[in-house]
Coordinates of C-alpha atoms in Angstrom, one line a residue:
Chain A
X1 CA 98.6 78.4 128.2
X2 CA 98.6 79.8 124.6
X3 CA 97.3 83.1 125.7
X4 CA 100.2 84.0 127.9
X5 CA 102.2 86.9 126.5
X6 CA 104.8 87.3 129.2
X7 CA 108.0 85.5 128.3
X8 CA 107.2 85.3 124.6
X9 CA 109.3 86.8 121.9
X10 CA 107.9 88.6 118.9
X11 CA 110.4 88.8 116.0
X12 CA 111.0 92.3 114.7
X13 CA 113.5 94.7 113.3
X14 CA 113.1 97.7 115.5
X15 CA 115.8 99.6 117.3
X16 CA 115.0 97.8 120.6
X17 CA 115.2 94.4 118.9
X18 CA 118.7 95.1 117.7
X19 CA 120.1 96.1 121.1
X20 CA 122.6 94.1 123.0
X21 CA 120.9 91.8 125.5
X22 CA 123.4 92.8 128.2
X23 CA 122.5 96.4 128.0
X24 CA 118.8 95.6 128.0
X25 CA 119.2 93.3 131.1
X26 CA 121.3 95.9 132.9
X27 CA 118.8 98.6 132.0
X28 CA 116.0 96.5 133.2
X29 CA 117.6 96.0 136.6
X30 CA 118.6 99.7 136.8
X31 CA 115.1 100.7 135.9
X32 CA 113.6 98.7 138.8
X33 CA 115.9 100.5 141.2
X34 CA 115.2 103.9 139.6
X35 CA 111.5 103.4 140.0
X36 CA 111.9 103.6 143.7
X37 CA 113.6 107.0 143.4
X38 CA 110.4 108.5 142.1
X39 CA 108.1 109.7 144.9
X40 CA 105.7 112.2 143.4
X41 CA 103.5 112.5 140.3
X42 CA 106.1 114.3 138.3
X43 CA 108.7 111.6 139.0
X44 CA 106.3 108.9 137.9
X45 CA 105.3 111.0 134.9
X46 CA 108.9 111.1 133.7
X47 CA 109.3 107.3 134.2
X48 CA 106.0 106.7 132.3
X49 CA 107.2 108.8 129.4
X50 CA 110.5 106.9 129.4
X51 CA 108.7 103.6 129.3
X52 CA 106.3 104.6 126.6
X53 CA 109.2 105.9 124.4
X54 CA 110.6 102.3 124.8
X55 CA 107.3 100.7 123.9
X56 CA 106.9 103.0 120.9
X57 CA 110.4 102.3 119.7
X58 CA 109.8 98.5 119.8
X59 CA 107.1 98.9 117.2
X60 CA 104.9 96.3 119.0
X61 CA 101.3 97.0 119.5
X62 CA 100.4 98.5 122.9
X63 CA 97.6 95.9 123.2
X64 CA 100.2 93.1 123.6
X65 CA 101.6 94.9 126.6
X66 CA 98.2 95.3 128.1
X67 CA 97.6 91.6 127.6
X68 CA 100.9 91.0 129.5
X69 CA 99.5 93.0 132.4
X70 CA 96.3 90.9 132.6
X71 CA 97.6 87.8 134.5
X72 CA 99.1 90.2 137.1
X73 CA 95.9 92.3 137.4
X74 CA 94.6 90.4 140.5
X75 CA 97.8 90.9 142.4
X76 CA 98.0 94.6 141.5
X77 CA 94.4 95.3 142.5
X78 CA 94.9 93.3 145.8
X79 CA 98.0 95.4 146.7
X80 CA 96.5 98.7 145.6
X81 CA 93.3 98.1 147.7
X82 CA 95.3 97.1 150.8
X83 CA 97.5 100.2 150.4
X84 CA 94.3 102.3 150.1
X85 CA 92.7 100.9 153.2
X86 CA 95.7 100.6 155.6
X87 CA 97.8 103.6 155.0
X88 CA 97.4 106.1 157.7
X89 CA 98.1 109.9 157.8
X90 CA 96.9 112.8 155.7
X91 CA 93.5 114.3 155.4
X92 CA 90.6 111.9 155.7
X93 CA 88.6 111.8 152.5
X94 CA 86.2 109.0 153.3
X95 CA 85.6 106.8 156.3
X96 CA 83.6 103.6 157.0
X97 CA 84.0 102.2 160.5
X98 CA 87.8 101.9 161.2
X99 CA 88.7 102.0 157.5
X100 CA 89.8 105.4 156.3
X101 CA 90.7 106.5 152.9
X102 CA 93.1 109.5 153.2
X103 CA 95.0 111.6 150.7
X104 CA 98.1 109.7 151.7
X105 CA 96.5 106.3 151.1
X106 CA 95.3 107.4 147.6
X107 CA 98.7 108.7 146.8
X108 CA 100.4 105.5 148.0
X109 CA 98.0 103.3 146.1
X110 CA 98.7 105.3 143.0
X111 CA 102.5 104.9 143.4
X112 CA 102.2 101.2 144.0
X113 CA 100.0 100.9 140.9
X114 CA 102.5 102.8 138.8
X115 CA 105.4 100.8 140.0
X116 CA 103.7 97.5 139.1
X117 CA 102.6 98.7 135.7
X118 CA 106.0 100.2 134.8
X119 CA 108.0 97.2 135.9
X120 CA 105.7 94.8 134.0
X121 CA 105.7 97.0 130.9
X122 CA 109.5 97.1 131.0
X123 CA 110.0 93.4 131.6
X124 CA 107.4 92.6 128.9
X125 CA 109.4 94.9 126.6
X126 CA 112.5 93.0 127.4
X127 CA 111.1 89.6 126.7
X128 CA 109.0 90.6 123.7
X129 CA 112.1 92.0 121.9
X130 CA 114.8 89.6 122.9
X131 CA 115.0 86.0 121.7
X132 CA 115.3 83.8 124.8
X133 CA 118.6 82.3 123.7
X134 CA 120.2 85.7 123.3
X135 CA 118.9 86.6 126.7
X136 CA 120.6 83.5 128.1
X137 CA 123.8 84.6 126.4
X138 CA 123.4 88.0 127.9
X139 CA 123.0 86.5 131.4
X140 CA 126.0 84.2 130.9
X141 CA 128.3 87.0 129.9
X142 CA 126.8 89.3 132.5
X143 CA 127.6 86.7 135.2
X144 CA 131.2 86.2 133.9
X145 CA 132.9 88.2 136.7
X146 CA 131.4 85.7 139.2
X147 CA 133.8 83.0 137.8
X148 CA 136.4 84.5 140.1
X149 CA 134.4 83.3 143.2
X150 CA 134.0 79.8 141.7
X151 CA 130.5 80.2 140.5
X152 CA 130.0 77.7 137.6
X153 CA 128.9 80.4 135.2
X154 CA 129.2 78.4 132.0
X155 CA 127.2 75.5 133.4
X156 CA 124.5 78.0 134.6
X157 CA 124.4 79.5 131.1
X158 CA 124.2 76.1 129.5
X159 CA 121.4 75.0 131.7
X160 CA 119.6 78.2 131.1
X161 CA 119.9 78.0 127.3
X162 CA 118.8 74.3 127.3
X163 CA 115.8 75.0 129.6
X164 CA 114.8 78.0 127.5
X165 CA 115.1 75.9 124.3
X166 CA 113.0 73.1 125.8
X167 CA 110.2 75.2 127.2
X168 CA 108.2 75.2 124.0
X169 CA 109.0 71.5 123.4
X170 CA 107.8 70.6 126.8
X171 CA 104.7 72.7 126.3
X172 CA 104.0 70.8 123.1
X173 CA 104.5 67.5 124.9
X174 CA 102.1 68.6 127.6
X175 CA 99.4 69.6 125.2
X176 CA 100.0 66.3 123.3
X177 CA 99.8 64.2 126.4
X178 CA 96.8 66.1 127.7
X179 CA 95.0 65.6 124.4
X180 CA 95.8 61.9 124.4
X181 CA 94.5 61.5 127.9
X182 CA 91.4 63.5 127.1
X183 CA 90.8 61.2 124.2
X184 CA 90.8 58.4 126.7
X185 CA 88.0 60.1 128.6
X186 CA 90.0 62.0 131.2
X187 CA 88.4 65.2 132.5
X188 CA 90.6 68.1 133.7
X189 CA 89.7 70.7 136.3
X190 CA 86.5 68.9 137.2
X191 CA 85.3 67.4 140.5
X192 CA 86.6 68.1 144.0
X193 CA 90.2 68.9 145.0
X194 CA 91.3 65.3 145.4
X195 CA 89.9 64.4 141.9
X196 CA 91.6 67.4 140.4
X197 CA 95.0 66.5 141.9
X198 CA 94.6 62.9 140.8
X199 CA 93.8 63.9 137.3
X200 CA 97.3 65.5 137.1
X201 CA 99.1 62.1 137.5
X202 CA 98.3 60.8 133.9
X203 CA 100.0 64.0 132.6
X204 CA 102.9 64.4 135.0
X205 CA 104.2 60.8 134.8
X206 CA 104.5 60.7 131.0
X207 CA 105.9 64.2 131.0
X208 CA 108.7 63.2 133.5
X209 CA 109.4 60.0 131.6
X210 CA 109.7 61.8 128.3
X211 CA 111.9 64.5 130.0
X212 CA 114.3 61.8 131.3
X213 CA 114.4 60.2 127.9
X214 CA 115.1 63.6 126.2
X215 CA 117.8 64.5 128.7
X216 CA 119.5 61.1 128.1
X217 CA 119.3 61.5 124.3
X218 CA 120.5 65.1 124.5
X219 CA 123.5 64.2 126.8
X220 CA 124.5 61.5 124.4
X221 CA 124.1 63.7 121.3
X222 CA 126.2 66.4 123.0
X223 CA 129.0 64.1 124.0
X224 CA 129.2 62.5 120.6
X225 CA 129.6 66.0 119.2
X226 CA 132.6 66.5 121.4
X227 CA 131.2 68.6 124.2
X228 CA 133.5 68.4 127.2
X229 CA 132.5 71.3 129.4
X230 CA 133.1 75.1 129.3
X231 CA 136.9 75.0 129.2
X232 CA 138.4 76.1 125.9
X233 CA 135.1 76.7 124.1
X234 CA 134.7 79.4 121.5
X235 CA 131.5 81.2 120.9
X236 CA 129.3 81.2 117.7
X237 CA 126.9 84.0 118.8
X238 CA 129.1 86.9 119.7
X239 CA 127.2 89.8 121.4
X240 CA 127.9 93.2 119.9
X241 CA 127.7 96.4 121.8
X242 CA 126.2 99.2 119.7
X243 CA 126.1 102.9 120.2
X244 CA 122.4 102.7 121.0
X245 CA 123.3 100.5 124.0
X246 CA 125.6 103.2 125.4
X247 CA 122.8 105.7 124.7
X248 CA 120.3 103.6 126.7
X249 CA 122.6 103.3 129.7
X250 CA 123.6 106.9 129.7
X251 CA 120.0 108.0 129.4
X252 CA 119.2 105.8 132.4
X253 CA 122.0 107.4 134.4
X254 CA 120.6 110.9 133.4
X255 CA 117.2 109.8 134.4
X256 CA 118.4 108.6 137.8
X257 CA 120.4 111.8 138.3
X258 CA 117.4 113.9 137.3
X259 CA 115.2 112.2 139.8
X260 CA 117.7 112.5 142.6
X261 CA 118.2 116.2 141.8
X262 CA 114.4 116.7 141.7
X263 CA 114.0 115.0 145.1
X264 CA 116.6 117.0 146.8
X265 CA 115.4 120.3 145.2
X266 CA 111.9 119.9 146.5
Chain B
X1 CA 78.9 55.9 112.5
X2 CA 79.1 58.7 109.9
X3 CA 81.0 61.9 110.5
X4 CA 80.1 65.1 108.7
X5 CA 82.1 68.3 108.6
X6 CA 80.1 71.4 107.6
X7 CA 82.1 74.4 106.6
X8 CA 84.5 73.9 109.4
X9 CA 87.2 76.6 110.0
X10 CA 89.7 76.7 112.8
X11 CA 92.0 79.5 113.9
X12 CA 94.7 79.0 116.5
X13 CA 95.1 81.7 119.2
X14 CA 92.6 84.1 117.7
X15 CA 93.2 87.8 118.5
X16 CA 96.9 87.4 119.5
X17 CA 100.1 88.2 117.6
X18 CA 100.4 84.4 117.1
X19 CA 97.0 84.0 115.4
X20 CA 97.1 81.5 112.6
X21 CA 94.4 79.9 110.6
X22 CA 94.7 76.1 110.2
X23 CA 91.4 75.0 108.5
X24 CA 89.4 76.7 105.8
X25 CA 85.8 75.7 105.0
X26 CA 86.2 72.0 105.4
X27 CA 83.3 70.0 104.0
X28 CA 83.8 66.3 104.5
X29 CA 81.6 63.2 104.7
X30 CA 83.1 60.1 106.2
X31 CA 80.6 57.3 105.7
X32 CA 79.9 54.5 108.1
X33 CA 82.2 51.5 107.9
X34 CA 84.6 53.2 105.5
X35 CA 88.4 53.1 105.6
X36 CA 89.3 56.7 105.0
X37 CA 92.8 58.0 104.4
X38 CA 93.7 61.6 105.1
X39 CA 96.9 62.7 103.3
X40 CA 98.7 66.0 102.9
X41 CA 101.9 67.7 103.3
X42 CA 103.4 68.5 106.7
X43 CA 101.5 71.5 108.0
X44 CA 98.5 71.0 105.8
X45 CA 96.2 70.9 108.8
X46 CA 95.8 67.1 109.2
X47 CA 96.4 67.0 112.9
X48 CA 94.1 70.0 113.5
X49 CA 91.4 68.3 111.5
X50 CA 92.0 65.1 113.4
X51 CA 91.4 66.8 116.7
X52 CA 88.0 68.0 115.5
X53 CA 86.9 64.4 115.0
X54 CA 86.6 63.7 118.8
X55 CA 86.0 67.3 120.0
X56 CA 89.4 68.0 121.4
X57 CA 89.2 71.2 119.3
X58 CA 85.9 73.0 118.7
X59 CA 85.5 74.5 115.3
X60 CA 85.9 78.3 115.1
X61 CA 82.9 78.3 112.8
X62 CA 80.9 75.6 111.2
X63 CA 80.0 72.3 112.8
X64 CA 81.1 68.7 113.1
X65 CA 78.4 66.0 113.4
X66 CA 79.3 62.6 114.8
X67 CA 76.3 60.3 114.5
X68 CA 73.7 62.2 116.5
X69 CA 76.0 64.6 118.3
X70 CA 76.7 68.0 116.7
X71 CA 79.9 69.8 117.8
X72 CA 79.5 73.6 117.4
X73 CA 81.9 76.4 118.3
X74 CA 80.0 76.9 121.6
X75 CA 79.5 73.3 122.6
X76 CA 79.9 72.5 126.3
X77 CA 82.6 70.0 127.5
X78 CA 79.8 67.7 128.9
X79 CA 78.1 67.5 125.5
X80 CA 81.3 66.7 123.7
X81 CA 82.6 63.9 126.0
X82 CA 80.4 61.1 124.6
X83 CA 82.0 61.7 121.3
X84 CA 85.4 60.7 122.8
X85 CA 84.2 57.3 123.6
X86 CA 82.7 56.7 120.1
X87 CA 85.7 58.1 118.3
X88 CA 89.0 56.6 119.5
X89 CA 92.1 58.5 118.5
X90 CA 95.5 56.9 118.4
X91 CA 97.9 59.9 118.4
X92 CA 101.3 59.8 116.8
X93 CA 103.8 58.0 119.1
X94 CA 101.0 56.9 121.4
X95 CA 103.5 55.1 123.7
X96 CA 104.3 58.5 125.3
X97 CA 100.8 58.5 126.9
X98 CA 101.4 55.4 129.1
X99 CA 101.5 56.3 132.8
X100 CA 100.0 53.6 135.1
X101 CA 101.8 51.1 137.3
X102 CA 100.8 48.0 135.2
X103 CA 100.0 47.4 131.6
X104 CA 96.5 46.1 132.6
X105 CA 95.7 49.2 134.7
X106 CA 96.8 51.5 131.9
X107 CA 94.6 49.8 129.3
X108 CA 91.6 49.8 131.6
X109 CA 92.0 53.5 132.4
X110 CA 90.0 54.6 129.3
X111 CA 86.9 52.5 129.8
X112 CA 86.8 53.4 133.5
X113 CA 86.8 57.1 132.6
X114 CA 83.5 56.4 130.8
X115 CA 82.0 54.7 133.8
X116 CA 82.7 51.1 133.1
X117 CA 83.3 49.1 136.3
X118 CA 86.8 48.0 137.2
X119 CA 86.2 44.3 136.7
X120 CA 84.5 44.7 133.3
X121 CA 87.2 47.2 132.2
X122 CA 89.9 44.8 133.1
X123 CA 88.2 42.0 131.3
X124 CA 88.0 44.2 128.1
X125 CA 91.6 45.2 128.7
X126 CA 92.8 41.6 128.7
X127 CA 90.8 40.9 125.5
X128 CA 92.2 43.9 123.7
X129 CA 95.8 43.3 124.9
X130 CA 95.6 39.7 123.4
X131 CA 94.1 41.2 120.2
X132 CA 97.2 43.5 119.7
X133 CA 99.5 40.6 120.5
X134 CA 100.6 41.3 124.1
X135 CA 101.1 38.0 126.0
X136 CA 99.5 37.4 129.3
X137 CA 102.7 37.4 131.3
X138 CA 103.3 41.1 130.5
X139 CA 99.9 42.2 131.9
X140 CA 101.2 42.9 135.4
X141 CA 104.5 44.5 134.3
X142 CA 105.2 48.2 134.3
X143 CA 104.6 49.7 130.9
X144 CA 108.0 51.3 131.1
X145 CA 109.8 48.0 131.1
X146 CA 108.4 47.1 127.7
X147 CA 110.1 47.6 124.3
X148 CA 109.1 50.5 122.1
X149 CA 107.0 48.3 119.8
X150 CA 105.2 46.6 122.8
X151 CA 104.5 50.0 124.4
X152 CA 102.9 51.2 121.2
X153 CA 100.7 48.0 121.1
X154 CA 99.7 48.6 124.8
X155 CA 98.8 52.2 124.0
X156 CA 96.7 51.2 121.0
X157 CA 95.0 48.5 123.2
X158 CA 94.2 51.4 125.6
X159 CA 92.1 53.1 122.9
X160 CA 90.5 49.8 121.6
X161 CA 89.4 49.1 125.2
X162 CA 86.9 51.9 124.9
X163 CA 85.2 50.0 122.1
X164 CA 85.1 52.9 119.8
X165 CA 83.0 52.7 116.7
X166 CA 85.4 55.0 114.8
X167 CA 89.2 54.5 115.1
X168 CA 91.4 57.4 114.1
X169 CA 95.0 56.6 113.5
X170 CA 97.7 59.4 113.2
X171 CA 100.7 57.8 111.5
X172 CA 100.4 54.6 113.6
X173 CA 103.4 53.0 112.0
X174 CA 105.9 55.9 112.2
X175 CA 109.3 54.6 113.5
X176 CA 108.4 50.9 113.4
X177 CA 110.5 48.3 111.6
X178 CA 109.0 46.9 108.3
X179 CA 107.7 43.7 109.9
X180 CA 106.0 45.5 112.8
X181 CA 104.6 47.9 110.3
X182 CA 102.9 45.2 108.2
X183 CA 101.6 43.4 111.3
X184 CA 100.2 46.6 112.7
X185 CA 98.4 47.6 109.4
X186 CA 97.0 44.1 109.2
X187 CA 95.7 44.5 112.8
X188 CA 93.9 47.7 111.8
X189 CA 92.6 46.0 108.7
X190 CA 91.1 43.2 110.8
X191 CA 89.6 45.7 113.2
X192 CA 88.1 47.6 110.3
X193 CA 86.7 44.3 108.9
X194 CA 84.9 43.8 112.2
X195 CA 82.9 46.9 111.4
X196 CA 84.9 49.8 112.8
X197 CA 85.1 52.9 110.7
X198 CA 88.7 53.7 110.3
X199 CA 90.4 57.0 109.5
X200 CA 94.1 56.8 108.7
X201 CA 96.4 59.8 108.6
X202 CA 99.6 58.9 106.8
X203 CA 102.4 59.9 104.4
X204 CA 102.7 56.3 103.1
X205 CA 100.9 56.1 99.8
X206 CA 101.4 52.4 99.7
X207 CA 99.3 52.0 102.8
X208 CA 96.6 54.3 101.3
X209 CA 96.5 52.1 98.2
X210 CA 96.5 48.8 100.1
X211 CA 93.9 49.6 102.7
X212 CA 91.8 52.7 102.2
X213 CA 88.6 52.9 100.2
X214 CA 88.3 56.7 100.3
X215 CA 90.9 59.4 100.5
X216 CA 91.0 63.1 101.2
X217 CA 93.9 65.3 100.1
X218 CA 94.6 68.2 102.3
X219 CA 96.6 71.3 101.4
X220 CA 97.1 74.5 103.4
X221 CA 94.0 73.8 105.5
X222 CA 91.7 73.0 102.5
X223 CA 90.5 69.8 101.0
X224 CA 91.8 69.9 97.4
X225 CA 90.7 66.5 96.3
X226 CA 88.8 63.5 97.5
X227 CA 87.6 60.2 96.1
X228 CA 88.7 56.6 95.7
X229 CA 92.4 56.0 95.9
X230 CA 92.3 54.0 92.7
X231 CA 90.9 57.1 90.9
X232 CA 93.0 59.8 92.6
X233 CA 96.3 58.0 92.0
X234 CA 95.5 58.0 88.2
X235 CA 96.3 61.7 88.2
X236 CA 100.0 61.1 88.7
X237 CA 101.0 64.7 87.8
X238 CA 98.7 66.1 90.4
X239 CA 100.0 63.9 93.2
X240 CA 103.6 64.6 92.2
X241 CA 103.0 68.3 92.0
X242 CA 101.6 68.3 95.5
X243 CA 104.6 66.3 96.8
X244 CA 102.6 63.4 97.8
X245 CA 103.7 60.8 95.3
X246 CA 102.0 57.7 94.1
X247 CA 102.3 54.1 95.4
X248 CA 105.3 52.0 94.4
X249 CA 103.2 49.8 92.2
X250 CA 102.0 52.8 90.2
X251 CA 105.5 54.2 89.9
X252 CA 106.6 50.8 88.5
X253 CA 103.7 50.7 86.1
X254 CA 104.6 54.1 84.8
X255 CA 108.2 52.9 84.1
X256 CA 106.7 50.0 82.2
X257 CA 104.3 52.3 80.3
X258 CA 107.3 54.5 79.3
X259 CA 108.8 51.3 77.8
X260 CA 105.8 50.6 75.7
X261 CA 103.6 48.4 77.9
X262 CA 99.9 49.2 77.5
X263 CA 97.6 49.8 80.5
X264 CA 94.0 50.4 80.2
X265 CA 93.3 54.2 80.2
X266 CA 92.9 55.6 83.7
X267 CA 93.4 52.2 85.2
X268 CA 97.0 52.2 86.4
X269 CA 97.5 49.6 89.1
X270 CA 97.9 51.0 92.6
X271 CA 98.6 47.8 94.6
X272 CA 101.1 45.1 94.0
X273 CA 98.3 42.6 93.3
X274 CA 96.8 44.8 90.6
X275 CA 100.2 45.3 89.1
X276 CA 100.9 41.6 88.9
X277 CA 97.4 41.0 87.4
X278 CA 98.0 43.7 84.8
X279 CA 101.4 42.3 83.8
X280 CA 100.1 38.7 83.6
X281 CA 97.2 39.9 81.5
X282 CA 99.4 41.7 79.0
X283 CA 101.8 38.7 78.9
X284 CA 98.8 36.5 78.0
X285 CA 97.6 39.0 75.4
X286 CA 101.0 39.1 73.6
X287 CA 101.7 35.3 73.8
X288 CA 98.2 34.4 73.1

């Protein structure tokens, strides 16, 4: 669990760290859409350059991004290989029985690979440079327009911040309980499937019990500090929109426009 | 059952941005039948060291020897498991580890994991539950219906049921009321007297003075001092400088010394008993 990089935050002082989470979130979504605009090597080249400029600006070692890629590697390879084997059309490069590898399939496999890598790099960049609570703030303010259609935006934001806040605590609890049960002779991940499933019970039950207790305590502590819901609350962490945020969104718009222009010109 | 640490170092999450070293070249000898106290500031590496005692963590380099089993950086899980039965660890707030339907089942969980038959395990469980002061009518209750203090006793019984020859206690009295604290420490003292090597991790210097015969002072992942509590607490300045403090009896003796009372050199009392004896002796000396 400790080795997981995705979803972690690395404190820093870089340009990307100081950006507004709203612009980063928006940019992240926009980027996912833009990726599908690229349909040739040059398009993907431009996107890759864009991504690596972001990675360089974040001043975080490239190796951490590569580590973020690792848990997804199986899925990526799986998809890439299927693309390779089952895309039809184009010149046949190589054939075994009914499986053909054609120029098209190689091309498609390459595109899929690039899409995965770029999306994972970008989302890793987002989580590595944005503290989770700021991210939750960003999502809450981002969802604010939905208040008009009676979506409980404040409650969603609150639940999100509380969940994010308690992820590390629950992870610690899990490790602690696992250690305690191991000290009592429990083996994890050994034996057949039934035994493996059974060995989860001595962890899950204490974990649920402690979560209920925590929720109870937290609710009481919140009420005793005067929390009554979203109405009429002021904000302590106020998000600030900087020039760099505008620059980011504008550059994404330019990127999208350039890709569309390139596609139509071809 | 002696435990030897040989140049043990431990690093958390090596080769990641979150890498941090918790233990540096720990050499430690815990002799058979001793009552050893492990003290140190928060974050000094006590808990990390404690998890090496029963192989929950494997040293990054160096080795830990428990009796005839040596735990090395590349030890296999199977080779380490027997250590867990010999060294019983009571973690902080052990009541959080209860999970089974009844108190009795929960306590017999440990021995059953080490291959003891159900009937024998339950027999041991009953015996240990009585030892920690849980009455028979609670045996078939759910552990979650008990009070906090009772839950902790049940959890401790769960460790004792494995019949460990070394008992490791990580702040076993944290959050207990004064009476429960004294009862619990006396329970551990009686278990120790029955021949169980005891290792106590604590912030309470009074407990160290009252019960321990050896103590190790940990700071920033290193052992900075070790010896008998009666000797280490003489260096009041050192203990104060490392924010550990000295037992209340020693503090009081220092106040008396500041007002002119004579104590033998390097023989400040560390327990209440010793303090009373010292005061009585000096009274007799002055009044003849």
